[in-house]
Every structure is written in C-alpha cells, then in structure tokens.
Amino acid sequence: MLERSPTRLSWADCESKIRKLHRAATGAVTEDESRRLYHLELSANRHAGTSPRHVLEQAKAVLRS
C-alpha cells in the first residue's frame, strides 16, 4: 500500500496518508472500520498518539482486518 520512507513522518503527512487510505477503501470497509479510520485521522490532526508512524500503522491494520 504505502512505501516506507526513510525520512521522519510528520503528523500532517500521517493525516494525509490515512485520509488517502480511507478514501481508497470507501465501499470496501465496514461502517465500524470507516469510523475507526476517521478517528485515526483526527488523532493525527491533533498529534495524539505515540508517533505519526504508529498511528499510520494502526490505520493499515484496520484495513488488513
């Protein structure tokens, strides 16, 4: 899906990538998964969480489930 970047991931980049993942998965995810992705977008927007990389990995995990 997304390639790992050797550079540090910013919160803004994280939010953008989660939003892109969410849009691409529209229709392929359940309402609960969509809600979780939206919540992770908000977390990235608010800089909440361990790190941007961790929040992005959580979003990818939602899509893998």
PDB file of N, CA and C in Angstrom:
ATOM      1  N   MET A   1       0.821  -1.183   0.000  1.00  0.00           N
ATOM      2  CA  MET A   1       0.000   0.000   0.000  1.00  0.00           C
ATOM      3  C   MET A   1       0.869   1.253   0.000  1.00  0.00           C
ATOM      4  N   LEU A   2       1.412   1.563   1.157  1.00  0.00           N
ATOM      5  CA  LEU A   2       2.282   2.725   1.254  1.00  0.00           C
ATOM      6  C   LEU A   2       3.713   2.245   1.431  1.00  0.00           C
ATOM      7  N   GLU A   3       4.619   2.917   0.792  1.00  0.00           N
ATOM      8  CA  GLU A   3       6.014   2.551   0.926  1.00  0.00           C
ATOM      9  C   GLU A   3       6.600   3.219   2.160  1.00  0.00           C
ATOM     10  N   ARG A   4       7.503   2.527   2.793  1.00  0.00           N
ATOM     11  CA  ARG A   4       8.178   3.113   3.954  1.00  0.00           C
ATOM     12  C   ARG A   4       9.163   4.171   3.484  1.00  0.00           C
ATOM     13  N   SER A   5       9.145   5.260   4.156  1.00  0.00           N
ATOM     14  CA  SER A   5      10.059   6.342   3.827  1.00  0.00           C
ATOM     15  C   SER A   5      11.173   6.354   4.863  1.00  0.00           C
ATOM     16  N   PRO A   6      12.407   6.510   4.431  1.00  0.00           N
ATOM     17  CA  PRO A   6      13.493   6.561   5.397  1.00  0.00           C
ATOM     18  C   PRO A   6      13.479   7.852   6.211  1.00  0.00           C
ATOM     19  N   THR A   7      12.732   8.837   5.745  1.00  0.00           N
ATOM     20  CA  THR A   7      12.659  10.110   6.465  1.00  0.00           C
ATOM     21  C   THR A   7      11.591  10.032   7.544  1.00  0.00           C
ATOM     22  N   ARG A   8      11.653  10.946   8.445  1.00  0.00           N
ATOM     23  CA  ARG A   8      10.703  11.004   9.547  1.00  0.00           C
ATOM     24  C   ARG A   8       9.325  11.423   9.011  1.00  0.00           C
ATOM     25  N   LEU A   9       8.299  10.776   9.492  1.00  0.00           N
ATOM     26  CA  LEU A   9       6.927  11.057   9.075  1.00  0.00           C
ATOM     27  C   LEU A   9       6.348  12.161   9.967  1.00  0.00           C
ATOM     28  N   SER A  10       5.860  13.223   9.348  1.00  0.00           N
ATOM     29  CA  SER A  10       5.251  14.302  10.137  1.00  0.00           C
ATOM     30  C   SER A  10       3.799  13.961  10.424  1.00  0.00           C
ATOM     31  N   TRP A  11       3.226  14.663  11.391  1.00  0.00           N
ATOM     32  CA  TRP A  11       1.817  14.443  11.718  1.00  0.00           C
ATOM     33  C   TRP A  11       0.932  14.811  10.530  1.00  0.00           C
ATOM     34  N   ALA A  12       1.269  15.878   9.825  1.00  0.00           N
ATOM     35  CA  ALA A  12       0.474  16.309   8.664  1.00  0.00           C
ATOM     36  C   ALA A  12       0.521  15.254   7.563  1.00  0.00           C
ATOM     37  N   ASP A  13       1.705  14.690   7.326  1.00  0.00           N
ATOM     38  CA  ASP A  13       1.832  13.628   6.324  1.00  0.00           C
ATOM     39  C   ASP A  13       1.043  12.393   6.740  1.00  0.00           C
ATOM     40  N   CYS A  14       1.108  12.082   8.017  1.00  0.00           N
ATOM     41  CA  CYS A  14       0.371  10.936   8.546  1.00  0.00           C
ATOM     42  C   CYS A  14      -1.131  11.118   8.310  1.00  0.00           C
ATOM     43  N   GLU A  15      -1.644  12.277   8.658  1.00  0.00           N
ATOM     44  CA  GLU A  15      -3.070  12.554   8.465  1.00  0.00           C
ATOM     45  C   GLU A  15      -3.447  12.432   6.987  1.00  0.00           C
ATOM     46  N   SER A  16      -2.619  12.981   6.127  1.00  0.00           N
ATOM     47  CA  SER A  16      -2.874  12.931   4.690  1.00  0.00           C
ATOM     48  C   SER A  16      -2.882  11.492   4.179  1.00  0.00           C
ATOM     49  N   LYS A  17      -1.931  10.694   4.624  1.00  0.00           N
ATOM     50  CA  LYS A  17      -1.862   9.302   4.170  1.00  0.00           C
ATOM     51  C   LYS A  17      -3.042   8.486   4.670  1.00  0.00           C
ATOM     52  N   ILE A  18      -3.459   8.717   5.909  1.00  0.00           N
ATOM     53  CA  ILE A  18      -4.624   7.997   6.433  1.00  0.00           C
ATOM     54  C   ILE A  18      -5.867   8.407   5.653  1.00  0.00           C
ATOM     55  N   ARG A  19      -6.007   9.697   5.343  1.00  0.00           N
ATOM     56  CA  ARG A  19      -7.155  10.169   4.571  1.00  0.00           C
ATOM     57  C   ARG A  19      -7.181   9.505   3.187  1.00  0.00           C
ATOM     58  N   LYS A  20      -6.018   9.393   2.545  1.00  0.00           N
ATOM     59  CA  LYS A  20      -5.939   8.740   1.230  1.00  0.00           C
ATOM     60  C   LYS A  20      -6.316   7.263   1.328  1.00  0.00           C
ATOM     61  N   LEU A  21      -5.824   6.597   2.362  1.00  0.00           N
ATOM     62  CA  LEU A  21      -6.183   5.192   2.567  1.00  0.00           C
ATOM     63  C   LEU A  21      -7.682   5.039   2.762  1.00  0.00           C
ATOM     64  N   HIS A  22      -8.248   5.934   3.550  1.00  0.00           N
ATOM     65  CA  HIS A  22      -9.680   5.901   3.849  1.00  0.00           C
ATOM     66  C   HIS A  22     -10.501   6.096   2.580  1.00  0.00           C
ATOM     67  N   ARG A  23     -10.133   7.093   1.787  1.00  0.00           N
ATOM     68  CA  ARG A  23     -10.858   7.341   0.532  1.00  0.00           C
ATOM     69  C   ARG A  23     -10.754   6.160  -0.419  1.00  0.00           C
ATOM     70  N   ALA A  24      -9.575   5.579  -0.524  1.00  0.00           N
ATOM     71  CA  ALA A  24      -9.357   4.451  -1.435  1.00  0.00           C
ATOM     72  C   ALA A  24     -10.140   3.219  -0.994  1.00  0.00           C
ATOM     73  N   ALA A  25     -10.397   3.104   0.292  1.00  0.00           N
ATOM     74  CA  ALA A  25     -11.086   1.929   0.822  1.00  0.00           C
ATOM     75  C   ALA A  25     -12.595   2.123   0.938  1.00  0.00           C
ATOM     76  N   THR A  26     -13.093   3.288   0.584  1.00  0.00           N
ATOM     77  CA  THR A  26     -14.530   3.554   0.701  1.00  0.00           C
ATOM     78  C   THR A  26     -15.308   2.496  -0.061  1.00  0.00           C
ATOM     79  N   GLY A  27     -16.274   1.908   0.607  1.00  0.00           N
ATOM     80  CA  GLY A  27     -17.073   0.858  -0.002  1.00  0.00           C
ATOM     81  C   GLY A  27     -16.530  -0.531   0.297  1.00  0.00           C
ATOM     82  N   ALA A  28     -15.251  -0.601   0.635  1.00  0.00           N
ATOM     83  CA  ALA A  28     -14.629  -1.897   0.932  1.00  0.00           C
ATOM     84  C   ALA A  28     -14.468  -2.112   2.431  1.00  0.00           C
ATOM     85  N   VAL A  29     -14.854  -1.124   3.214  1.00  0.00           N
ATOM     86  CA  VAL A  29     -14.739  -1.243   4.668  1.00  0.00           C
ATOM     87  C   VAL A  29     -16.118  -1.133   5.298  1.00  0.00           C
ATOM     88  N   THR A  30     -16.234  -1.713   6.478  1.00  0.00           N
ATOM     89  CA  THR A  30     -17.494  -1.633   7.209  1.00  0.00           C
ATOM     90  C   THR A  30     -17.638  -0.243   7.825  1.00  0.00           C
ATOM     91  N   GLU A  31     -18.803   0.029   8.327  1.00  0.00           N
ATOM     92  CA  GLU A  31     -19.037   1.322   8.976  1.00  0.00           C
ATOM     93  C   GLU A  31     -18.128   1.492  10.186  1.00  0.00           C
ATOM     94  N   ASP A  32     -17.933   0.412  10.953  1.00  0.00           N
ATOM     95  CA  ASP A  32     -17.050   0.476  12.120  1.00  0.00           C
ATOM     96  C   ASP A  32     -15.605   0.748  11.718  1.00  0.00           C
ATOM     97  N   GLU A  33     -15.139   0.092  10.647  1.00  0.00           N
ATOM     98  CA  GLU A  33     -13.774   0.322  10.168  1.00  0.00           C
ATOM     99  C   GLU A  33     -13.615   1.748   9.663  1.00  0.00           C
ATOM    100  N   SER A  34     -14.624   2.249   8.973  1.00  0.00           N
ATOM    101  CA  SER A  34     -14.595   3.619   8.472  1.00  0.00           C
ATOM    102  C   SER A  34     -14.541   4.605   9.635  1.00  0.00           C
ATOM    103  N   ARG A  35     -15.320   4.331  10.659  1.00  0.00           N
ATOM    104  CA  ARG A  35     -15.330   5.194  11.844  1.00  0.00           C
ATOM    105  C   ARG A  35     -13.954   5.185  12.520  1.00  0.00           C
ATOM    106  N   ARG A  36     -13.338   4.005  12.592  1.00  0.00           N
ATOM    107  CA  ARG A  36     -12.011   3.886  13.202  1.00  0.00           C
ATOM    108  C   ARG A  36     -10.964   4.662  12.391  1.00  0.00           C
ATOM    109  N   LEU A  37     -11.034   4.567  11.069  1.00  0.00           N
ATOM    110  CA  LEU A  37     -10.102   5.314  10.224  1.00  0.00           C
ATOM    111  C   LEU A  37     -10.283   6.820  10.416  1.00  0.00           C
ATOM    112  N   TYR A  38     -11.531   7.252  10.503  1.00  0.00           N
ATOM    113  CA  TYR A  38     -11.794   8.674  10.727  1.00  0.00           C
ATOM    114  C   TYR A  38     -11.220   9.114  12.077  1.00  0.00           C
ATOM    115  N   HIS A  39     -11.388   8.267  13.089  1.00  0.00           N
ATOM    116  CA  HIS A  39     -10.852   8.570  14.419  1.00  0.00           C
ATOM    117  C   HIS A  39      -9.325   8.689  14.355  1.00  0.00           C
ATOM    118  N   LEU A  40      -8.679   7.830  13.578  1.00  0.00           N
ATOM    119  CA  LEU A  40      -7.225   7.897  13.442  1.00  0.00           C
ATOM    120  C   LEU A  40      -6.795   9.157  12.683  1.00  0.00           C
ATOM    121  N   GLU A  41      -7.604   9.582  11.711  1.00  0.00           N
ATOM    122  CA  GLU A  41      -7.332  10.857  11.026  1.00  0.00           C
ATOM    123  C   GLU A  41      -7.345  11.997  12.039  1.00  0.00           C
ATOM    124  N   LEU A  42      -8.355  11.997  12.899  1.00  0.00           N
ATOM    125  CA  LEU A  42      -8.452  13.047  13.920  1.00  0.00           C
ATOM    126  C   LEU A  42      -7.284  12.982  14.896  1.00  0.00           C
ATOM    127  N   SER A  43      -6.882  11.767  15.250  1.00  0.00           N
ATOM    128  CA  SER A  43      -5.739  11.621  16.153  1.00  0.00           C
ATOM    129  C   SER A  43      -4.490  12.230  15.533  1.00  0.00           C
ATOM    130  N   ALA A  44      -4.286  11.980  14.246  1.00  0.00           N
ATOM    131  CA  ALA A  44      -3.125  12.554  13.565  1.00  0.00           C
ATOM    132  C   ALA A  44      -3.240  14.076  13.509  1.00  0.00           C
ATOM    133  N   ASN A  45      -4.446  14.564  13.276  1.00  0.00           N
ATOM    134  CA  ASN A  45      -4.664  16.006  13.215  1.00  0.00           C
ATOM    135  C   ASN A  45      -4.342  16.668  14.549  1.00  0.00           C
ATOM    136  N   ARG A  46      -4.664  15.978  15.625  1.00  0.00           N
ATOM    137  CA  ARG A  46      -4.447  16.529  16.976  1.00  0.00           C
ATOM    138  C   ARG A  46      -3.082  16.152  17.553  1.00  0.00           C
ATOM    139  N   HIS A  47      -2.289  15.425  16.767  1.00  0.00           N
ATOM    140  CA  HIS A  47      -0.973  14.958  17.209  1.00  0.00           C
ATOM    141  C   HIS A  47      -1.103  14.067  18.436  1.00  0.00           C
ATOM    142  N   ALA A  48      -2.160  13.272  18.473  1.00  0.00           N
ATOM    143  CA  ALA A  48      -2.400  12.367  19.592  1.00  0.00           C
ATOM    144  C   ALA A  48      -1.893  10.975  19.220  1.00  0.00           C
ATOM    145  N   GLY A  49      -1.212  10.369  20.120  1.00  0.00           N
ATOM    146  CA  GLY A  49      -0.701   9.027  19.872  1.00  0.00           C
ATOM    147  C   GLY A  49       0.786   8.974  20.136  1.00  0.00           C
ATOM    148  N   THR A  50       1.310   7.771  20.066  1.00  0.00           N
ATOM    149  CA  THR A  50       2.725   7.554  20.342  1.00  0.00           C
ATOM    150  C   THR A  50       3.599   8.287  19.341  1.00  0.00           C
ATOM    151  N   SER A  51       3.294   8.107  18.059  1.00  0.00           N
ATOM    152  CA  SER A  51       4.062   8.755  16.991  1.00  0.00           C
ATOM    153  C   SER A  51       3.228   8.718  15.720  1.00  0.00           C
ATOM    154  N   PRO A  52       3.560   9.554  14.740  1.00  0.00           N
ATOM    155  CA  PRO A  52       2.817   9.514  13.476  1.00  0.00           C
ATOM    156  C   PRO A  52       2.909   8.136  12.810  1.00  0.00           C
ATOM    157  N   ARG A  53       4.081   7.523  12.869  1.00  0.00           N
ATOM    158  CA  ARG A  53       4.270   6.199  12.256  1.00  0.00           C
ATOM    159  C   ARG A  53       3.350   5.172  12.914  1.00  0.00           C
ATOM    160  N   HIS A  54       3.228   5.237  14.243  1.00  0.00           N
ATOM    161  CA  HIS A  54       2.377   4.297  14.973  1.00  0.00           C
ATOM    162  C   HIS A  54       0.905   4.464  14.577  1.00  0.00           C
ATOM    163  N   VAL A  55       0.454   5.696  14.478  1.00  0.00           N
ATOM    164  CA  VAL A  55      -0.935   5.960  14.097  1.00  0.00           C
ATOM    165  C   VAL A  55      -1.188   5.462  12.666  1.00  0.00           C
ATOM    166  N   LEU A  56      -0.245   5.688  11.769  1.00  0.00           N
ATOM    167  CA  LEU A  56      -0.385   5.212  10.391  1.00  0.00           C
ATOM    168  C   LEU A  56      -0.421   3.685  10.354  1.00  0.00           C
ATOM    169  N   GLU A  57       0.400   3.029  11.151  1.00  0.00           N
ATOM    170  CA  GLU A  57       0.392   1.556  11.201  1.00  0.00           C
ATOM    171  C   GLU A  57      -0.944   1.039  11.731  1.00  0.00           C
ATOM    172  N   GLN A  58      -1.546   1.759  12.670  1.00  0.00           N
ATOM    173  CA  GLN A  58      -2.870   1.374  13.168  1.00  0.00           C
ATOM    174  C   GLN A  58      -3.904   1.440  12.045  1.00  0.00           C
ATOM    175  N   ALA A  59      -3.826   2.474  11.224  1.00  0.00           N
ATOM    176  CA  ALA A  59      -4.760   2.608  10.099  1.00  0.00           C
ATOM    177  C   ALA A  59      -4.589   1.464   9.110  1.00  0.00           C
ATOM    178  N   LYS A  60      -3.346   1.107   8.837  1.00  0.00           N
ATOM    179  CA  LYS A  60      -3.091  -0.010   7.928  1.00  0.00           C
ATOM    180  C   LYS A  60      -3.635  -1.311   8.503  1.00  0.00           C
ATOM    181  N   ALA A  61      -3.517  -1.472   9.820  1.00  0.00           N
ATOM    182  CA  ALA A  61      -4.032  -2.677  10.472  1.00  0.00           C
ATOM    183  C   ALA A  61      -5.550  -2.765  10.347  1.00  0.00           C
ATOM    184  N   VAL A  62      -6.228  -1.635  10.427  1.00  0.00           N
ATOM    185  CA  VAL A  62      -7.684  -1.623  10.266  1.00  0.00           C
ATOM    186  C   VAL A  62      -8.052  -2.142   8.887  1.00  0.00           C
ATOM    187  N   LEU A  63      -7.310  -1.741   7.885  1.00  0.00           N
ATOM    188  CA  LEU A  63      -7.608  -2.157   6.521  1.00  0.00           C
ATOM    189  C   LEU A  63      -7.253  -3.616   6.267  1.00  0.00           C
ATOM    190  N   ARG A  64      -6.280  -4.129   6.998  1.00  0.00           N
ATOM    191  CA  ARG A  64      -5.904  -5.547   6.845  1.00  0.00           C
ATOM    192  C   ARG A  64      -6.902  -6.482   7.513  1.00  0.00           C
ATOM    193  N   SER A  65      -7.641  -5.972   8.493  1.00  0.00           N
ATOM    194  CA  SER A  65      -8.556  -6.843   9.250  1.00  0.00           C
ATOM    195  C   SER A  65      -9.797  -7.210   8.468  1.00  0.00           C
TER     196      SER A  65
END
